Coordinates of C-alpha atoms in Angstrom, one line a residue:
M1 CA 0.0 0.0 0.2
A2 CA 1.2 3.5 -0.5
S3 CA 3.0 5.5 2.1
L4 CA 1.7 8.9 3.1
T5 CA 5.1 9.7 4.2
R6 CA 6.6 9.4 0.6
S7 CA 7.9 12.5 -1.3
R8 CA 5.0 14.5 -2.7
D9 CA 6.6 14.7 -6.1
A10 CA 6.3 11.1 -6.3
M11 CA 4.2 9.9 -9.4
V12 CA 0.8 8.5 -7.8
P13 CA -0.5 5.8 -10.5
L14 CA -3.9 5.6 -11.7
S15 CA -4.6 2.0 -11.2
P16 CA -4.6 2.0 -7.0
W17 CA -6.9 4.1 -7.3
L18 CA -9.1 1.8 -8.3
G19 CA -8.4 -0.3 -5.9
G20 CA -7.0 -0.6 -1.8
D21 CA -4.9 2.4 -2.3
C22 CA -7.9 5.0 -3.6
L23 CA -8.4 7.1 -1.2
H24 CA -4.5 7.4 -0.3
G25 CA -4.2 8.4 -4.1
S26 CA -7.2 11.0 -3.2
L27 CA -5.1 12.5 -0.3
F28 CA -2.4 12.5 -2.6
F29 CA -4.3 14.6 -4.9
L30 CA -5.3 17.2 -2.5
S31 CA -1.8 17.3 -1.4
N32 CA -0.5 18.7 -4.9
L33 CA -2.9 21.5 -4.9
P34 CA -1.7 24.6 -4.8
R35 CA -0.8 26.4 -1.8
N36 CA 1.0 29.3 -0.8
T37 CA 3.0 27.3 2.0
G38 CA 5.9 26.3 0.3
G39 CA 4.6 23.1 -0.9
K40 CA 3.5 21.7 2.5
L41 CA 0.4 21.7 4.0
S42 CA -0.6 24.1 7.0
E43 CA -1.2 22.7 10.3
V44 CA -4.4 23.9 10.0
T45 CA -5.1 22.7 6.3
G46 CA -3.7 19.3 7.3
L47 CA -5.8 18.9 10.5
L48 CA -8.8 20.0 8.4
L49 CA -8.2 17.3 5.9
D50 CA -7.9 14.8 8.9
L51 CA -11.6 16.2 10.0
F52 CA -12.7 15.6 6.5
V53 CA -11.2 12.4 6.2
I54 CA -13.1 11.5 10.4
F55 CA -16.4 12.6 8.9
L56 CA -16.6 11.0 5.5
A57 CA -15.5 8.1 6.8
A58 CA -18.5 7.9 9.4
K59 CA -21.1 9.2 7.1
V60 CA -20.2 6.6 4.3
A61 CA -19.5 3.6 7.0
A62 CA -23.1 4.8 8.9
E63 CA -24.9 4.7 5.6
V64 CA -23.5 1.3 4.7
F65 CA -24.8 -0.4 7.8
E66 CA -27.9 1.6 7.6
R67 CA -28.7 -0.3 4.7
I68 CA -27.8 -3.7 5.9
H69 CA -30.2 -3.1 8.9
Q70 CA -27.6 -2.4 11.4
P71 CA -27.0 -0.1 14.1
P72 CA -24.9 2.6 12.5
V73 CA -22.6 3.1 15.5
I74 CA -21.3 -0.1 14.8
G75 CA -20.5 1.2 10.9
E76 CA -18.8 4.4 12.7
L77 CA -16.7 2.5 15.2
L78 CA -15.0 0.0 12.8
A79 CA -14.4 3.2 10.0
G80 CA -12.4 4.4 13.4
L81 CA -10.4 1.1 13.4
L82 CA -10.1 1.0 9.5
I83 CA -8.3 4.5 9.3
G84 CA -7.0 4.8 12.9
P85 CA -3.5 4.9 13.4
H86 CA -3.0 1.0 13.8
A87 CA -4.5 0.1 10.3
L88 CA -4.4 2.6 7.4
G89 CA -3.1 5.5 9.7
L90 CA -4.9 8.1 8.4
I91 CA -5.8 9.2 11.6
G92 CA -4.8 8.5 15.4
T93 CA -1.9 9.1 17.4
P94 CA -0.3 12.8 16.1
D95 CA 2.9 11.3 14.7
Q96 CA 0.8 9.1 12.4
T97 CA -1.9 11.9 11.3
L98 CA -1.9 13.9 7.5
V99 CA -0.3 17.1 9.3
Q100 CA 2.6 14.7 10.1
A101 CA 2.3 12.8 6.3
F102 CA 2.6 16.5 4.7
H103 CA 4.2 18.9 7.0
G104 CA 6.4 16.8 9.1
D105 CA 7.6 16.5 12.5
V106 CA 6.5 19.1 14.3
P107 CA 5.9 18.9 17.9
S108 CA 3.3 21.8 18.2
A109 CA 1.4 20.4 15.2
Q110 CA 1.2 16.9 17.3
E111 CA -0.1 18.4 20.3
A112 CA -2.7 20.3 18.4
V113 CA -4.3 17.7 16.5
A114 CA -4.1 15.4 19.4
I115 CA -6.3 18.3 21.8
T116 CA -8.6 18.6 19.1
Y117 CA -9.3 14.7 18.3
R118 CA -9.7 14.6 22.3
L119 CA -12.2 17.6 22.3
L120 CA -14.4 16.6 19.5
A121 CA -14.7 13.1 21.1
E122 CA -15.4 14.7 24.4
L123 CA -18.0 16.9 22.6
G124 CA -19.5 14.7 20.7
V125 CA -20.4 12.4 23.5
V126 CA -21.7 15.5 25.6
V127 CA -23.8 16.6 22.9
L128 CA -24.9 13.1 22.5
L129 CA -26.0 13.2 26.2
F130 CA -27.5 16.2 26.1
F131 CA -29.9 15.0 23.7
V132 CA -30.7 11.7 25.7
G133 CA -31.5 13.7 28.3
L134 CA -34.1 15.6 26.5
E135 CA -35.7 12.7 25.9
T136 CA -36.1 11.8 29.5
Q137 CA -38.2 13.7 31.7
I138 CA -37.9 13.6 35.7
K139 CA -41.0 11.6 36.0
D140 CA -39.5 9.0 33.6
I141 CA -36.7 8.5 36.3
L142 CA -38.6 8.5 39.2
R143 CA -40.7 5.8 37.7
V144 CA -37.9 3.3 36.8
G145 CA -35.9 5.0 39.5
G146 CA -35.8 1.9 42.0
R147 CA -35.4 -0.4 39.9
A148 CA -33.2 1.3 37.8
T149 CA -30.8 1.9 41.1
T150 CA -31.0 -2.0 41.6
V151 CA -30.3 -2.5 37.9
A152 CA -26.7 -0.5 38.3
V153 CA -25.7 -1.8 41.4
M154 CA -26.2 -4.9 40.7
G155 CA -24.4 -4.3 37.2
V156 CA -21.2 -2.9 39.2
L157 CA -20.8 -5.7 42.0
L158 CA -21.0 -8.6 39.6
P159 CA -18.9 -7.9 37.1
F160 CA -16.3 -6.5 39.4
A161 CA -16.2 -9.7 41.7
L162 CA -15.8 -11.7 38.1
G163 CA -13.1 -9.4 36.8
F164 CA -11.2 -9.8 40.3
V165 CA -11.3 -13.2 40.6
L166 CA -9.8 -13.9 37.4
M167 CA -7.1 -12.1 37.6
G168 CA -6.2 -12.1 40.7
P169 CA -6.7 -15.9 42.4
I170 CA -7.5 -18.1 39.5
L171 CA -4.4 -16.2 37.2
G172 CA -2.4 -15.2 40.0
H173 CA -1.7 -11.5 38.9
P174 CA -1.4 -8.7 41.3
Q175 CA -4.3 -7.2 43.3
I176 CA -3.9 -3.6 41.8
E177 CA -4.2 -5.1 38.3
S178 CA -6.8 -7.4 39.0
M179 CA -8.8 -4.5 40.7
F180 CA -8.4 -2.3 37.5
V181 CA -9.6 -5.5 35.1
G182 CA -12.7 -5.2 37.6
V183 CA -12.9 -1.5 37.3
A184 CA -12.8 -1.6 33.6
M185 CA -15.6 -4.5 33.3
V186 CA -17.9 -2.4 35.6
A187 CA -19.1 0.8 33.9
T188 CA -21.2 0.8 30.9
S189 CA -20.6 3.2 28.1
V190 CA -23.7 5.0 28.6
G191 CA -22.9 7.0 25.2
I192 CA -22.8 3.9 22.5
T193 CA -25.7 2.2 24.5
A194 CA -27.8 5.7 24.0
R195 CA -26.8 6.0 20.5
V196 CA -27.7 2.5 19.6
L197 CA -31.3 2.9 21.7
R198 CA -31.6 5.9 19.6
D199 CA -30.8 4.4 16.3
L200 CA -33.5 1.8 17.1
H201 CA -36.2 4.3 17.8
V202 CA -37.1 2.7 21.6
I203 CA -35.7 5.5 23.7
S204 CA -39.0 5.8 25.1
S205 CA -38.9 2.2 26.0
M206 CA -39.6 0.9 29.5
E207 CA -36.3 -0.9 29.1
S208 CA -34.5 2.0 27.9
R209 CA -35.5 4.4 30.2
I210 CA -34.1 1.6 33.1
I211 CA -30.8 1.3 31.0
L212 CA -30.4 4.9 30.6
G213 CA -31.2 5.8 34.3
A214 CA -29.1 2.9 35.6
A215 CA -26.2 4.3 33.3
V216 CA -26.1 7.1 34.9
I217 CA -26.3 5.9 38.6
D218 CA -23.6 3.2 36.9
D219 CA -21.1 5.7 36.0
I220 CA -21.6 7.8 39.5
L221 CA -20.5 4.1 41.1
A222 CA -17.7 3.9 38.5
M223 CA -16.4 6.9 39.3
I224 CA -16.3 6.6 43.0
I225 CA -14.6 3.5 42.4
L226 CA -12.1 4.5 39.8
A227 CA -11.2 7.5 42.2
T228 CA -10.8 4.8 44.9
M229 CA -8.6 3.0 42.8
S230 CA -6.6 6.0 41.5
G231 CA -5.9 6.7 45.3
L232 CA -4.8 3.1 45.8
A233 CA -2.2 3.2 42.7
R234 CA -0.7 6.4 43.7
S235 CA 0.3 6.1 47.4
G236 CA -1.2 2.5 48.3
A237 CA -4.3 3.5 50.3
V238 CA -7.9 5.3 50.4
S239 CA -9.4 7.2 53.4
L240 CA -12.9 6.0 54.1
L241 CA -13.5 9.7 54.4
E242 CA -12.2 10.5 51.1
I243 CA -14.3 7.4 49.5
G244 CA -17.3 9.3 51.6
F245 CA -16.6 12.5 50.5
I246 CA -16.7 11.9 46.7
A247 CA -20.2 9.9 46.9
G248 CA -21.4 12.8 48.6
Q249 CA -20.2 15.3 45.8
A250 CA -21.9 12.9 42.7
I251 CA -25.3 12.5 45.3
L252 CA -25.7 16.0 45.9
F253 CA -25.0 17.3 42.2
T254 CA -27.0 14.8 41.0
V255 CA -30.1 15.6 43.0
F256 CA -29.4 19.5 43.3
V257 CA -29.4 19.5 39.4
A258 CA -32.6 17.0 39.3
L259 CA -35.0 18.7 41.2
V260 CA -33.9 22.4 41.4
G261 CA -32.4 23.1 37.5
T262 CA -36.2 21.3 36.2
G263 CA -37.7 23.7 38.8
V264 CA -36.2 26.7 37.8
V265 CA -36.6 25.9 33.9
S266 CA -40.3 24.9 34.4
R267 CA -40.7 28.8 36.1
F268 CA -39.0 30.8 33.4
A269 CA -39.5 28.7 30.4
L270 CA -41.7 30.9 28.4
G271 CA -39.5 34.1 29.6
L272 CA -37.0 33.0 27.6
N273 CA -38.7 33.4 24.5
H274 CA -39.0 37.2 25.4
L275 CA -35.1 37.4 25.1
R276 CA -34.1 39.5 22.4
M277 CA -31.2 37.4 21.2
D278 CA -31.8 34.8 18.3
N279 CA -32.7 31.4 19.4
A280 CA -32.7 32.3 23.3
P281 CA -33.7 29.2 24.5
F282 CA -31.3 27.2 22.5
A283 CA -28.1 29.6 23.4
V284 CA -29.1 29.1 27.2
A285 CA -29.7 25.4 26.9
L286 CA -26.6 25.1 25.7
L287 CA -24.9 27.0 28.2
A288 CA -26.5 24.7 30.8
M289 CA -25.2 21.7 28.9
L290 CA -21.5 23.2 28.9
G291 CA -21.8 24.6 32.2
L292 CA -23.0 21.3 34.0
A293 CA -20.8 19.1 32.1
S294 CA -17.8 21.3 33.1
L295 CA -18.6 21.4 36.7
A296 CA -19.3 17.5 36.8
A297 CA -16.1 17.1 35.5
H298 CA -14.5 19.5 37.9
I299 CA -16.0 17.6 41.1
G300 CA -14.4 14.5 39.8
L301 CA -17.9 13.0 38.0
A302 CA -17.8 12.1 34.4
A303 CA -18.6 15.6 32.2
I304 CA -21.5 13.3 30.4
I305 CA -23.3 13.0 33.6
G306 CA -23.6 17.0 33.4
A307 CA -24.9 17.0 29.9
F308 CA -27.3 14.1 31.0
L309 CA -29.0 16.3 33.5
A310 CA -28.8 19.6 31.4
G311 CA -31.1 17.6 28.9
M312 CA -33.5 16.6 31.0
V313 CA -33.7 19.5 32.9
F314 CA -34.7 21.1 30.0
A315 CA -37.2 18.1 29.0
E316 CA -39.2 19.5 31.5
A317 CA -40.1 22.4 28.9
R318 CA -39.8 20.6 26.0
E319 CA -43.3 21.9 24.6
H320 CA -42.1 25.0 24.9
F321 CA -39.2 24.8 22.9
E322 CA -37.7 23.2 19.5
L323 CA -34.2 22.4 21.0
E324 CA -33.7 18.9 19.3
H325 CA -34.6 21.0 15.8
Q326 CA -32.3 23.6 16.5
A327 CA -29.7 21.5 17.9
L328 CA -29.4 19.2 14.8
P329 CA -26.8 20.3 13.1
I330 CA -24.8 20.4 15.9
F331 CA -25.8 17.0 16.8
Q332 CA -24.9 15.8 13.3
F333 CA -21.7 16.9 13.2
L334 CA -19.8 16.1 16.8
V335 CA -21.5 12.7 17.6
P336 CA -19.9 10.7 14.9
F337 CA -16.4 12.0 15.8
F338 CA -16.8 10.6 19.3
F339 CA -17.8 6.6 17.6
V340 CA -14.7 6.7 14.9
L341 CA -12.5 8.2 17.3
T342 CA -13.5 5.4 20.0
G343 CA -12.8 2.9 17.1
S344 CA -9.5 4.3 16.2
E345 CA -7.8 3.1 19.8
V346 CA -8.2 -0.6 18.3
D347 CA -4.9 -1.8 17.7
W348 CA -5.9 -4.7 15.4
R349 CA -2.6 -6.9 16.1
M350 CA -3.5 -7.2 19.4
F351 CA -5.9 -10.1 17.8
L352 CA -2.6 -12.3 17.0
D353 CA -1.6 -12.3 20.1
G354 CA -2.8 -16.0 21.5
G355 CA -2.2 -15.6 25.1
I356 CA -3.3 -12.2 25.2
I357 CA -6.3 -13.1 23.0
G358 CA -7.2 -15.9 25.2
I359 CA -7.5 -13.8 28.4
A360 CA -9.4 -11.1 26.9
L361 CA -12.0 -13.3 25.3
T362 CA -12.3 -14.9 28.9
V363 CA -12.6 -11.2 30.3
T364 CA -15.3 -10.0 27.7
A365 CA -17.1 -13.5 28.2
L366 CA -17.3 -12.6 31.9
A367 CA -17.8 -9.0 31.6
L368 CA -20.8 -9.8 29.5
L369 CA -22.3 -12.2 31.9
G370 CA -21.7 -10.3 34.7
K371 CA -24.3 -7.6 33.7
L372 CA -26.3 -10.1 31.9
I373 CA -26.8 -11.8 34.9
G374 CA -26.1 -8.8 37.6
C375 CA -28.6 -6.5 35.7
G376 CA -30.8 -9.4 34.6
L377 CA -31.8 -10.4 37.9
A378 CA -32.9 -6.7 39.2
M379 CA -35.4 -7.4 36.4
V380 CA -37.1 -10.1 37.4
G381 CA -40.8 -10.4 37.3
L382 CA -40.7 -8.1 34.4
G383 CA -40.2 -11.0 31.7
R384 CA -37.5 -12.7 30.3
R385 CA -37.1 -10.9 27.3
S386 CA -37.0 -7.3 29.4
M387 CA -34.3 -9.0 31.6
A388 CA -32.2 -10.0 28.7
I389 CA -32.7 -6.4 27.1
V390 CA -31.5 -4.8 30.0
G391 CA -28.9 -7.0 30.8
V392 CA -27.5 -6.5 27.3
G393 CA -28.0 -3.1 26.8
M394 CA -25.6 -2.6 29.9
S395 CA -22.8 -4.2 28.1
P396 CA -20.7 -2.0 26.1
R397 CA -17.8 -0.8 28.5
G398 CA -16.5 1.3 24.9
E399 CA -14.8 4.3 26.0
V400 CA -15.3 3.8 29.4
G401 CA -13.4 0.9 29.3
L402 CA -10.4 2.7 27.5
I403 CA -10.2 5.5 30.0
V404 CA -9.8 2.9 32.9
A405 CA -6.9 1.1 30.8
S406 CA -5.3 4.1 30.0
L407 CA -5.2 5.8 33.5
G408 CA -4.1 2.1 35.2
L409 CA -1.2 2.0 32.3
S410 CA -0.4 5.8 32.8
L411 CA 0.0 5.1 36.7
G412 CA 2.3 2.0 36.3
A413 CA -0.6 0.2 37.8
I414 CA -1.2 -2.2 34.8
P415 CA 1.7 -3.3 32.5
A416 CA 1.0 -3.2 28.3
E417 CA -0.3 -7.2 28.7
I418 CA -3.2 -6.1 30.4
F419 CA -4.2 -3.0 29.2
S420 CA -4.1 -4.7 25.5
V421 CA -6.8 -7.1 27.1
V422 CA -9.0 -4.4 28.6
V423 CA -8.9 -2.8 25.6
I424 CA -9.8 -5.9 23.4
M425 CA -12.4 -5.8 25.9
S426 CA -13.7 -3.2 25.8
I427 CA -14.0 -3.4 21.9
L428 CA -15.7 -6.6 21.8
T429 CA -18.6 -5.9 24.4
T430 CA -19.0 -2.9 22.3
F431 CA -19.5 -4.7 18.6
I432 CA -21.5 -7.4 20.4
A433 CA -24.1 -6.0 22.3
P434 CA -26.2 -3.4 19.6
P435 CA -26.8 -6.3 17.1
I436 CA -28.1 -8.5 20.2
L437 CA -30.5 -5.7 21.4
R438 CA -31.8 -5.3 17.6
V439 CA -32.5 -9.1 17.6
L440 CA -34.1 -8.4 21.3
F441 CA -36.1 -5.4 20.6
A442 CA -37.9 -6.5 17.2
G443 CA -39.4 -9.4 19.3
K444 CA -41.2 -7.3 21.2
S445 CA -44.4 -5.3 19.7
T446 CA -44.5 -1.5 19.4
A447 CA -46.7 -1.6 22.5
E448 CA -44.6 -3.0 24.7
T449 CA -41.4 -1.2 23.7
V450 CA -42.8 2.3 22.3
P451 CA -45.5 3.5 24.8
A452 CA -47.8 6.1 23.0
E453 CA -47.7 8.7 25.5
A454 CA -43.9 9.0 25.7
E455 CA -43.1 8.9 22.1
S456 CA -43.8 11.4 19.7
E457 CA -42.2 12.9 17.0
A458 CA -41.4 16.2 18.7
G459 CA -39.4 13.8 21.9
R460 CA -37.7 11.8 19.5
L461 CA -33.9 12.0 18.9
P462 CA -33.1 13.1 15.5
D463 CA -31.5 10.0 13.2
L464 CA -27.9 10.7 11.9

């Protein structure tokens, strides 16, 4: 395959353009367009070309998977794997980006690209969870609150125990490594799960409300556990006072925003329409999304929790505004970046190591069983299909598992081999869950899946 690092003056034959080198050839054609940069792409131009490739890959993959009746999120994740640094190398790590291919080894450009990728991915999942919040009113969470809490707790305890026992007592790994694997098996990727439910048009179903409510609680519990693990990795001990402080922050933040925020928005909703700025309600909603997301991150929670709560607050006044319609362009632009860049984290060469793949498959199986059994048992009495839907819906680890793995590696708590195991588990659970959810929901009647009072055209999240 043609290399992106060869001379720009090299001739690009026509024939590869018709086969596997088509994209590389196209990019070299773009690189030969006249510029006022001394024959090289500037950092900004190269970065824009990177973003063009990412967005194009996301939309093409989403279209293909829509046509084969599969969730577009899988296509976007696979697109990220294909164009990422470990495959075609069109995006990914800073030293393998198009900026470096055409501009050379410039540290400032490397850092700028890395920060831009990270920012786009974070903004994408923040916007996604804000939209999910717009679809979720407080009364819906309260309706399934007790059940969602039980699902979350069971979905944390059993996977953590299975991961710890496998890596520690059974395989003989150090305690800190075993605990990090257990933590990686705990948290559900609420962003990926929400996207799949949205793609299936079942986000207002009873099971989906339980999954999303449980996923928010799950994330809070996971952040508490992860904060504890970080302290253990750094100092070897964490005080109960510190754990209690983190837990108290999470609970107070969620309750305060949910109760006080909804009251404020409900009271002053109509007044927003009298502000003179264009699209005032939309602007205020975006401010709330960014403000609460940053506040959540500042106090040690996930930013997506704040974004979800912001959307949920404005859902109480949904009949007064058209926020979904106004924010649709932002949604369609940013959200695909999150999934493509998540997929780009995968190194396909890890699948060639027999030892790693054996442990990874075992960990993946236990991760799936832990959520399926733990969360499913919390749904006893609502039918086997609902038990399975909630268990599978809580299974994707996605970017959450990758965050845990990266943190463990950076702290020196886990070696590269365990990092690879966690990454493979995170990706496999993300790929496996969506098609199973599609099959499970296909077996439910419309009345069961989409309650008439909950699912309306005004409240449905936009299609990509």
